[in-house]
mmCIF file of N, CA, C and O in Angstrom:
data_model
loop_
_atom_site.group_PDB
_atom_site.id
_atom_site.type_symbol
_atom_site.label_atom_id
_atom_site.label_comp_id
_atom_site.label_asym_id
_atom_site.label_seq_id
_atom_site.Cartn_x
_atom_site.Cartn_y
_atom_site.Cartn_z
ATOM 1 N N UNK A 1 118.323 178.664 98.973
ATOM 2 C CA UNK A 1 117.024 178.983 98.418
ATOM 3 C C UNK A 1 116.264 177.691 98.120
ATOM 4 O O UNK A 1 116.789 176.771 97.519
ATOM 5 N N UNK A 2 115.048 177.635 98.563
ATOM 6 C CA UNK A 2 114.205 176.455 98.342
ATOM 7 C C UNK A 2 113.719 176.425 96.891
ATOM 8 O O UNK A 2 113.530 177.462 96.256
ATOM 9 N N UNK A 3 113.522 175.222 96.402
ATOM 10 C CA UNK A 3 113.004 175.063 95.044
ATOM 11 C C UNK A 3 111.555 175.525 94.985
ATOM 12 O O UNK A 3 110.752 175.214 95.859
ATOM 13 N N UNK A 4 111.244 176.237 93.932
ATOM 14 C CA UNK A 4 109.871 176.723 93.745
ATOM 15 C C UNK A 4 108.953 175.596 93.266
ATOM 16 O O UNK A 4 107.797 175.515 93.661
ATOM 17 N N UNK A 5 109.478 174.754 92.404
ATOM 18 C CA UNK A 5 108.688 173.677 91.824
ATOM 19 C C UNK A 5 109.100 172.368 92.476
ATOM 20 O O UNK A 5 110.264 172.010 92.494
ATOM 21 N N UNK A 6 108.144 171.656 93.005
ATOM 22 C CA UNK A 6 108.411 170.405 93.716
ATOM 23 C C UNK A 6 108.052 169.215 92.832
ATOM 24 O O UNK A 6 106.964 169.154 92.252
ATOM 25 N N UNK A 7 108.987 168.278 92.756
ATOM 26 C CA UNK A 7 108.777 167.085 91.940
ATOM 27 C C UNK A 7 107.521 166.335 92.370
ATOM 28 O O UNK A 7 106.764 165.845 91.523
ATOM 29 N N UNK A 8 107.267 166.263 93.663
ATOM 30 C CA UNK A 8 106.090 165.535 94.146
ATOM 31 C C UNK A 8 104.797 166.183 93.662
ATOM 32 O O UNK A 8 103.828 165.484 93.343
ATOM 33 N N UNK A 9 104.775 167.504 93.585
ATOM 34 C CA UNK A 9 103.562 168.194 93.122
ATOM 35 C C UNK A 9 103.358 167.994 91.621
ATOM 36 O O UNK A 9 102.229 167.792 91.165
ATOM 37 N N UNK A 10 104.446 168.038 90.856
ATOM 38 C CA UNK A 10 104.342 167.800 89.409
ATOM 39 C C UNK A 10 103.909 166.357 89.176
ATOM 40 O O UNK A 10 103.026 166.082 88.346
ATOM 41 N N UNK A 11 104.502 165.434 89.922
ATOM 42 C CA UNK A 11 104.137 164.023 89.809
ATOM 43 C C UNK A 11 102.664 163.813 90.120
ATOM 44 O O UNK A 11 101.955 163.116 89.384
ATOM 45 N N UNK A 12 102.195 164.412 91.201
ATOM 46 C CA UNK A 12 100.781 164.269 91.575
ATOM 47 C C UNK A 12 99.872 164.817 90.486
ATOM 48 O O UNK A 12 98.829 164.214 90.171
ATOM 49 N N UNK A 13 100.244 165.941 89.887
ATOM 50 C CA UNK A 13 99.440 166.521 88.813
ATOM 51 C C UNK A 13 99.392 165.561 87.626
ATOM 52 O O UNK A 13 98.325 165.319 87.050
ATOM 53 N N UNK A 14 100.543 165.002 87.254
ATOM 54 C CA UNK A 14 100.591 164.072 86.124
ATOM 55 C C UNK A 14 99.747 162.830 86.399
ATOM 56 O O UNK A 14 99.057 162.336 85.517
ATOM 57 N N UNK A 15 99.792 162.339 87.610
ATOM 58 C CA UNK A 15 98.997 161.160 87.964
ATOM 59 C C UNK A 15 97.511 161.467 87.913
ATOM 60 O O UNK A 15 96.717 160.686 87.411
ATOM 61 N N UNK A 16 97.137 162.629 88.429
ATOM 62 C CA UNK A 16 95.720 162.984 88.481
ATOM 63 C C UNK A 16 95.150 163.364 87.127
ATOM 64 O O UNK A 16 94.069 162.912 86.735
ATOM 65 N N UNK A 17 95.860 164.184 86.387
ATOM 66 C CA UNK A 17 95.313 164.740 85.144
ATOM 67 C C UNK A 17 95.648 163.935 83.895
ATOM 68 O O UNK A 17 94.950 164.060 82.886
ATOM 69 N N UNK A 18 96.702 163.145 83.956
ATOM 70 C CA UNK A 18 97.084 162.335 82.798
ATOM 71 C C UNK A 18 96.912 160.842 83.064
ATOM 72 O O UNK A 18 97.243 160.040 82.206
ATOM 73 N N UNK A 19 96.443 160.498 84.271
ATOM 74 C CA UNK A 19 96.282 159.103 84.660
ATOM 75 C C UNK A 19 97.558 158.294 84.405
ATOM 76 O O UNK A 19 97.523 157.148 83.954
ATOM 77 N N UNK A 20 98.691 158.908 84.696
ATOM 78 C CA UNK A 20 99.989 158.279 84.462
ATOM 79 C C UNK A 20 100.308 157.288 85.575
ATOM 80 O O UNK A 20 99.914 157.479 86.725
ATOM 81 N N UNK A 21 101.011 156.240 85.219
ATOM 82 C CA UNK A 21 101.476 155.283 86.216
ATOM 83 C C UNK A 21 102.505 155.945 87.121
ATOM 84 O O UNK A 21 103.170 156.916 86.738
ATOM 85 N N UNK A 22 102.672 155.384 88.299
ATOM 86 C CA UNK A 22 103.509 156.005 89.330
ATOM 87 C C UNK A 22 104.962 156.207 88.903
ATOM 88 O O UNK A 22 105.496 157.316 89.029
ATOM 89 N N UNK A 23 105.620 155.181 88.422
ATOM 90 C CA UNK A 23 107.053 155.289 88.116
ATOM 91 C C UNK A 23 107.335 156.285 86.984
ATOM 92 O O UNK A 23 108.192 157.166 87.146
ATOM 93 N N UNK A 24 106.647 156.192 85.843
ATOM 94 C CA UNK A 24 106.905 157.183 84.793
ATOM 95 C C UNK A 24 106.553 158.603 85.227
ATOM 96 O O UNK A 24 107.248 159.561 84.882
ATOM 97 N N UNK A 25 105.494 158.746 86.009
ATOM 98 C CA UNK A 25 105.101 160.081 86.482
ATOM 99 C C UNK A 25 106.156 160.645 87.422
ATOM 100 O O UNK A 25 106.468 161.832 87.381
ATOM 101 N N UNK A 26 106.704 159.788 88.264
ATOM 102 C CA UNK A 26 107.745 160.228 89.189
ATOM 103 C C UNK A 26 108.988 160.691 88.433
ATOM 104 O O UNK A 26 109.570 161.734 88.741
ATOM 105 N N UNK A 27 109.399 159.917 87.429
ATOM 106 C CA UNK A 27 110.578 160.306 86.626
ATOM 107 C C UNK A 27 110.326 161.622 85.900
ATOM 108 O O UNK A 27 111.177 162.516 85.890
ATOM 109 N N UNK A 28 109.161 161.747 85.295
ATOM 110 C CA UNK A 28 108.836 162.982 84.573
ATOM 111 C C UNK A 28 108.707 164.151 85.545
ATOM 112 O O UNK A 28 109.173 165.258 85.253
ATOM 113 N N UNK A 29 108.101 163.926 86.684
ATOM 114 C CA UNK A 29 107.957 164.978 87.688
ATOM 115 C C UNK A 29 109.302 165.510 88.151
ATOM 116 O O UNK A 29 109.495 166.721 88.279
ATOM 117 N N UNK A 30 110.240 164.601 88.395
ATOM 118 C CA UNK A 30 111.591 165.028 88.799
ATOM 119 C C UNK A 30 112.272 165.810 87.690
ATOM 120 O O UNK A 30 112.908 166.840 87.942
ATOM 121 N N UNK A 31 112.150 165.333 86.461
ATOM 122 C CA UNK A 31 112.818 166.004 85.334
ATOM 123 C C UNK A 31 112.242 167.396 85.097
ATOM 124 O O UNK A 31 112.986 168.361 84.915
ATOM 125 N N UNK A 32 110.927 167.499 85.100
ATOM 126 C CA UNK A 32 110.270 168.788 84.835
ATOM 127 C C UNK A 32 110.551 169.779 85.962
ATOM 128 O O UNK A 32 110.963 170.919 85.718
ATOM 129 N N UNK A 33 110.347 169.357 87.206
ATOM 130 C CA UNK A 33 110.590 170.260 88.335
ATOM 131 C C UNK A 33 112.052 170.687 88.380
ATOM 132 O O UNK A 33 112.360 171.863 88.618
ATOM 133 N N UNK A 34 112.955 169.762 88.118
ATOM 134 C CA UNK A 34 114.373 170.096 88.116
ATOM 135 C C UNK A 34 114.713 171.128 87.056
ATOM 136 O O UNK A 34 115.438 172.098 87.313
ATOM 137 N N UNK A 35 114.188 170.929 85.856
ATOM 138 C CA UNK A 35 114.447 171.883 84.764
ATOM 139 C C UNK A 35 113.886 173.252 85.101
ATOM 140 O O UNK A 35 114.563 174.274 84.940
ATOM 141 N N UNK A 36 112.664 173.285 85.580
ATOM 142 C CA UNK A 36 112.041 174.572 85.910
ATOM 143 C C UNK A 36 112.774 175.262 87.052
ATOM 144 O O UNK A 36 112.930 176.472 87.043
ATOM 145 N N UNK A 37 113.246 174.512 88.029
ATOM 146 C CA UNK A 37 113.993 175.121 89.134
ATOM 147 C C UNK A 37 115.345 175.658 88.675
ATOM 148 O O UNK A 37 115.897 176.558 89.300
ATOM 149 N N UNK A 38 115.872 175.114 87.592
ATOM 150 C CA UNK A 38 117.115 175.629 86.999
ATOM 151 C C UNK A 38 116.830 176.750 85.991
ATOM 152 O O UNK A 38 117.717 177.167 85.267
ATOM 153 N N UNK A 39 115.560 177.182 85.931
ATOM 154 C CA UNK A 39 115.132 178.230 85.010
ATOM 155 C C UNK A 39 115.246 177.798 83.546
ATOM 156 O O UNK A 39 115.468 178.614 82.657
ATOM 157 N N UNK A 40 115.095 176.524 83.285
ATOM 158 C CA UNK A 40 115.138 175.981 81.925
ATOM 159 C C UNK A 40 113.706 175.826 81.423
ATOM 160 O O UNK A 40 113.120 174.757 81.474
ATOM 161 N N UNK A 41 113.152 176.921 80.941
ATOM 162 C CA UNK A 41 111.756 176.949 80.505
ATOM 163 C C UNK A 41 111.652 176.799 78.992
ATOM 164 O O UNK A 41 111.000 177.579 78.328
ATOM 165 N N UNK A 42 112.314 175.787 78.459
ATOM 166 C CA UNK A 42 112.258 175.546 77.019
ATOM 167 C C UNK A 42 112.033 174.066 76.760
ATOM 168 O O UNK A 42 112.181 173.230 77.656
ATOM 169 N N UNK A 43 111.669 173.767 75.554
ATOM 170 C CA UNK A 43 111.198 172.430 75.195
ATOM 171 C C UNK A 43 112.205 171.324 75.465
ATOM 172 O O UNK A 43 111.854 170.295 76.051
ATOM 173 N N UNK A 44 113.446 171.480 75.074
ATOM 174 C CA UNK A 44 114.386 170.370 75.190
ATOM 175 C C UNK A 44 114.650 169.968 76.631
ATOM 176 O O UNK A 44 115.089 168.858 76.896
ATOM 177 N N UNK A 45 114.364 170.842 77.573
ATOM 178 C CA UNK A 45 114.591 170.520 78.983
ATOM 179 C C UNK A 45 113.476 169.681 79.585
ATOM 180 O O UNK A 45 113.684 168.979 80.563
ATOM 181 N N UNK A 46 112.292 169.744 79.004
ATOM 182 C CA UNK A 46 111.142 169.060 79.613
ATOM 183 C C UNK A 46 110.467 168.034 78.709
ATOM 184 O O UNK A 46 109.967 167.024 79.189
ATOM 185 N N UNK A 47 110.444 168.263 77.417
ATOM 186 C CA UNK A 47 109.690 167.396 76.519
ATOM 187 C C UNK A 47 110.168 165.945 76.509
ATOM 188 O O UNK A 47 109.336 165.045 76.476
ATOM 189 N N UNK A 48 111.474 165.653 76.515
ATOM 190 C CA UNK A 48 111.867 164.231 76.465
ATOM 191 C C UNK A 48 111.265 163.406 77.600
ATOM 192 O O UNK A 48 110.780 162.296 77.372
ATOM 193 N N UNK A 49 111.262 163.936 78.803
ATOM 194 C CA UNK A 49 110.682 163.198 79.932
ATOM 195 C C UNK A 49 109.174 163.033 79.760
ATOM 196 O O UNK A 49 108.611 161.985 80.100
ATOM 197 N N UNK A 50 108.528 164.047 79.217
ATOM 198 C CA UNK A 50 107.083 163.966 79.024
ATOM 199 C C UNK A 50 106.716 163.042 77.863
ATOM 200 O O UNK A 50 105.694 162.360 77.918
ATOM 201 N N UNK A 51 107.556 162.987 76.842
ATOM 202 C CA UNK A 51 107.325 162.043 75.745
ATOM 203 C C UNK A 51 107.447 160.613 76.266
ATOM 204 O O UNK A 51 106.646 159.740 75.929
ATOM 205 N N UNK A 52 108.431 160.369 77.123
ATOM 206 C CA UNK A 52 108.597 159.048 77.726
ATOM 207 C C UNK A 52 107.365 158.684 78.551
ATOM 208 O O UNK A 52 106.883 157.543 78.508
ATOM 209 N N UNK A 53 106.833 159.644 79.278
ATOM 210 C CA UNK A 53 105.613 159.429 80.059
ATOM 211 C C UNK A 53 104.446 159.061 79.141
ATOM 212 O O UNK A 53 103.701 158.117 79.425
ATOM 213 N N UNK A 54 104.291 159.796 78.055
ATOM 214 C CA UNK A 54 103.206 159.506 77.115
ATOM 215 C C UNK A 54 103.356 158.112 76.514
ATOM 216 O O UNK A 54 102.375 157.367 76.413
ATOM 217 N N UNK A 55 104.575 157.768 76.120
ATOM 218 C CA UNK A 55 104.812 156.435 75.543
ATOM 219 C C UNK A 55 104.480 155.342 76.546
ATOM 220 O O UNK A 55 103.900 154.323 76.188
ATOM 221 N N UNK A 56 104.874 155.540 77.805
ATOM 222 C CA UNK A 56 104.609 154.536 78.841
ATOM 223 C C UNK A 56 103.108 154.326 79.038
ATOM 224 O O UNK A 56 102.671 153.219 79.368
ATOM 225 N N UNK A 57 102.339 155.367 78.804
ATOM 226 C CA UNK A 57 100.888 155.274 78.952
ATOM 227 C C UNK A 57 100.163 154.907 77.675
ATOM 228 O O UNK A 57 98.935 154.902 77.633
ATOM 229 N N UNK A 58 100.919 154.633 76.607
ATOM 230 C CA UNK A 58 100.301 154.256 75.342
ATOM 231 C C UNK A 58 99.627 155.409 74.623
ATOM 232 O O UNK A 58 98.779 155.201 73.759
ATOM 233 N N UNK A 59 99.999 156.640 74.970
ATOM 234 C CA UNK A 59 99.413 157.812 74.330
ATOM 235 C C UNK A 59 100.325 158.284 73.193
ATOM 236 O O UNK A 59 101.530 158.063 73.227
ATOM 237 N N UNK A 60 99.761 158.949 72.199
ATOM 238 C CA UNK A 60 100.594 159.430 71.093
ATOM 239 C C UNK A 60 101.558 160.520 71.555
ATOM 240 O O UNK A 60 101.193 161.396 72.342
ATOM 241 N N UNK A 61 102.783 160.441 71.059
ATOM 242 C CA UNK A 61 103.780 161.442 71.444
ATOM 243 C C UNK A 61 103.432 162.826 70.909
ATOM 244 O O UNK A 61 103.926 163.817 71.426
ATOM 245 N N UNK A 62 102.557 162.875 69.931
ATOM 246 C CA UNK A 62 102.133 164.177 69.406
ATOM 247 C C UNK A 62 101.353 164.978 70.449
ATOM 248 O O UNK A 62 101.164 166.179 70.299
ATOM 249 N N UNK A 63 100.917 164.320 71.523
ATOM 250 C CA UNK A 63 100.207 165.009 72.606
ATOM 251 C C UNK A 63 101.133 165.791 73.531
ATOM 252 O O UNK A 63 100.676 166.430 74.466
ATOM 253 N N UNK A 64 102.439 165.733 73.284
ATOM 254 C CA UNK A 64 103.384 166.382 74.196
ATOM 255 C C UNK A 64 103.164 167.889 74.284
ATOM 256 O O UNK A 64 103.288 168.478 75.359
ATOM 257 N N UNK A 65 102.818 168.533 73.193
ATOM 258 C CA UNK A 65 102.573 169.979 73.231
ATOM 259 C C UNK A 65 101.357 170.301 74.098
ATOM 260 O O UNK A 65 101.387 171.226 74.906
ATOM 261 N N UNK A 66 100.302 169.526 73.924
ATOM 262 C CA UNK A 66 99.095 169.712 74.727
ATOM 263 C C UNK A 66 99.387 169.486 76.206
ATOM 264 O O UNK A 66 99.041 170.302 77.064
ATOM 265 N N UNK A 67 100.059 168.393 76.519
ATOM 266 C CA UNK A 67 100.388 168.069 77.898
ATOM 267 C C UNK A 67 101.263 169.152 78.530
ATOM 268 O O UNK A 67 100.996 169.611 79.640
ATOM 269 N N UNK A 68 102.272 169.582 77.827
ATOM 270 C CA UNK A 68 103.178 170.590 78.370
ATOM 271 C C UNK A 68 102.459 171.912 78.603
ATOM 272 O O UNK A 68 102.681 172.570 79.621
ATOM 273 N N UNK A 69 101.589 172.294 77.692
ATOM 274 C CA UNK A 69 100.829 173.527 77.861
ATOM 275 C C UNK A 69 99.936 173.481 79.090
ATOM 276 O O UNK A 69 99.888 174.430 79.875
ATOM 277 N N UNK A 70 99.242 172.365 79.277
ATOM 278 C CA UNK A 70 98.367 172.218 80.454
ATOM 279 C C UNK A 70 99.174 172.220 81.746
ATOM 280 O O UNK A 70 98.795 172.842 82.729
ATOM 281 N N UNK A 71 100.298 171.526 81.727
ATOM 282 C CA UNK A 71 101.153 171.447 82.912
ATOM 283 C C UNK A 71 101.722 172.820 83.260
ATOM 284 O O UNK A 71 101.700 173.236 84.419
ATOM 285 N N UNK A 72 102.181 173.538 82.260
ATOM 286 C CA UNK A 72 102.736 174.876 82.493
ATOM 287 C C UNK A 72 101.672 175.818 83.056
ATOM 288 O O UNK A 72 101.942 176.575 83.992
ATOM 289 N N UNK A 73 100.474 175.780 82.493
ATOM 290 C CA UNK A 73 99.392 176.628 83.014
ATOM 291 C C UNK A 73 99.058 176.276 84.460
ATOM 292 O O UNK A 73 98.832 177.151 85.289
ATOM 293 N N UNK A 74 99.048 174.996 84.765
ATOM 294 C CA UNK A 74 98.715 174.556 86.119
ATOM 295 C C UNK A 74 99.722 175.070 87.150
ATOM 296 O O UNK A 74 99.363 175.340 88.292
ATOM 297 N N UNK A 75 100.971 175.231 86.735
ATOM 298 C CA UNK A 75 102.019 175.667 87.656
ATOM 299 C C UNK A 75 102.450 177.112 87.426
ATOM 300 O O UNK A 75 103.419 177.575 88.029
ATOM 301 N N UNK A 76 101.754 177.827 86.555
ATOM 302 C CA UNK A 76 102.057 179.235 86.324
ATOM 303 C C UNK A 76 103.398 179.475 85.666
ATOM 304 O O UNK A 76 104.065 180.475 85.935
ATOM 305 N N UNK A 77 103.782 178.577 84.777
ATOM 306 C CA UNK A 77 105.075 178.670 84.095
ATOM 307 C C UNK A 77 104.878 179.208 82.683
ATOM 308 O O UNK A 77 103.966 178.787 81.977
ATOM 309 N N UNK A 78 105.733 180.139 82.298
ATOM 310 C CA UNK A 78 105.730 180.631 80.914
ATOM 311 C C UNK A 78 106.854 179.924 80.172
ATOM 312 O O UNK A 78 108.026 180.120 80.479
ATOM 313 N N UNK A 79 106.475 179.068 79.240
ATOM 314 C CA UNK A 79 107.474 178.332 78.465
ATOM 315 C C UNK A 79 107.931 179.150 77.268
ATOM 316 O O UNK A 79 107.124 179.767 76.592
ATOM 317 N N UNK A 80 109.209 179.116 77.035
ATOM 318 C CA UNK A 80 109.777 179.807 75.875
ATOM 319 C C UNK A 80 109.665 178.866 74.686
ATOM 320 O O UNK A 80 110.306 177.827 74.656
ATOM 321 N N UNK A 81 108.843 179.249 73.738
ATOM 322 C CA UNK A 81 108.624 178.369 72.593
ATOM 323 C C UNK A 81 109.347 178.846 71.341
ATOM 324 O O UNK A 81 109.040 178.424 70.240
ATOM 325 N N UNK A 82 110.310 179.713 71.507
ATOM 326 C CA UNK A 82 111.095 180.195 70.368
ATOM 327 C C UNK A 82 112.336 179.316 70.249
ATOM 328 O O UNK A 82 113.156 179.279 71.166
ATOM 329 N N UNK A 83 112.489 178.566 69.154
ATOM 330 C CA UNK A 83 113.620 177.658 69.023
ATOM 331 C C UNK A 83 114.991 178.317 69.231
ATOM 332 O O UNK A 83 115.907 177.682 69.735
ATOM 333 N N UNK A 84 115.106 179.576 68.887
ATOM 334 C CA UNK A 84 116.401 180.242 69.039
ATOM 335 C C UNK A 84 116.817 180.329 70.509
ATOM 336 O O UNK A 84 118.002 180.462 70.817
ATOM 337 N N UNK A 85 115.862 180.263 71.427
ATOM 338 C CA UNK A 85 116.183 180.329 72.853
ATOM 339 C C UNK A 85 116.545 178.975 73.429
ATOM 340 O O UNK A 85 116.993 178.872 74.551
ATOM 341 N N UNK A 86 116.305 177.927 72.681
ATOM 342 C CA UNK A 86 116.550 176.576 73.168
ATOM 343 C C UNK A 86 117.986 176.174 72.833
ATOM 344 O O UNK A 86 118.396 176.248 71.686
ATOM 345 N N UNK A 87 118.763 175.732 73.820
ATOM 346 C CA UNK A 87 120.139 175.339 73.537
ATOM 347 C C UNK A 87 120.242 174.097 72.651
ATOM 348 O O UNK A 87 121.272 173.845 72.057
ATOM 349 N N UNK A 88 119.155 173.333 72.553
ATOM 350 C CA UNK A 88 119.127 172.158 71.683
ATOM 351 C C UNK A 88 117.898 172.253 70.785
ATOM 352 O O UNK A 88 116.923 171.535 70.976
ATOM 353 N N UNK A 89 117.921 173.109 69.765
ATOM 354 C CA UNK A 89 116.726 173.331 68.951
ATOM 355 C C UNK A 89 116.266 172.111 68.147
ATOM 356 O O UNK A 89 115.126 172.065 67.711
ATOM 357 N N UNK A 90 117.109 171.126 67.970
ATOM 358 C CA UNK A 90 116.736 169.942 67.191
ATOM 359 C C UNK A 90 116.307 168.780 68.084
ATOM 360 O O UNK A 90 116.332 167.629 67.670
ATOM 361 N N UNK A 91 115.887 169.074 69.296
ATOM 362 C CA UNK A 91 115.550 168.030 70.256
ATOM 363 C C UNK A 91 114.470 167.083 69.758
ATOM 364 O O UNK A 91 114.472 165.912 70.072
ATOM 365 N N UNK A 92 113.535 167.547 68.934
ATOM 366 C CA UNK A 92 112.447 166.677 68.461
ATOM 367 C C UNK A 92 113.001 165.516 67.622
ATOM 368 O O UNK A 92 112.492 164.409 67.676
ATOM 369 N N UNK A 93 114.033 165.782 66.848
ATOM 370 C CA UNK A 93 114.629 164.720 66.040
ATOM 371 C C UNK A 93 115.232 163.650 66.931
ATOM 372 O O UNK A 93 115.202 162.457 66.612
ATOM 373 N N UNK A 94 115.792 164.056 68.065
ATOM 374 C CA UNK A 94 116.458 163.133 68.969
ATOM 375 C C UNK A 94 115.482 162.149 69.609
ATOM 376 O O UNK A 94 115.846 161.032 69.921
ATOM 377 N N UNK A 95 114.256 162.568 69.836
ATOM 378 C CA UNK A 95 113.288 161.694 70.508
ATOM 379 C C UNK A 95 112.253 161.130 69.561
ATOM 380 O O UNK A 95 111.369 160.407 69.973
ATOM 381 N N UNK A 96 112.337 161.497 68.303
ATOM 382 C CA UNK A 96 111.408 160.968 67.313
ATOM 383 C C UNK A 96 110.003 161.491 67.451
ATOM 384 O O UNK A 96 109.048 160.803 67.126
ATOM 385 N N UNK A 97 109.857 162.723 67.934
ATOM 386 C CA UNK A 97 108.513 163.295 68.087
ATOM 387 C C UNK A 97 108.169 164.176 66.902
ATOM 388 O O UNK A 97 108.998 164.636 66.197
#
């Protein structure tokens, strides 16, 4: 079965809409597409890579919720925002967000 979400497409979106540099966008694109293709539609699977992207661009990490929401809408993804569904509900403490 082919992957539904392509890292190159996520990377291109991040570069275009977030003006992200190539290397951080590529890393985040791979992480996000990989998580979504594994059906991991929760925060701990995607936010750490996106926080790293924001930090690399000098943007506040508090923008991660906004960025993730826009990215999910762009790709038609429904993110599970209920902490009980997340296997790592304390992920924000781990990344300092």
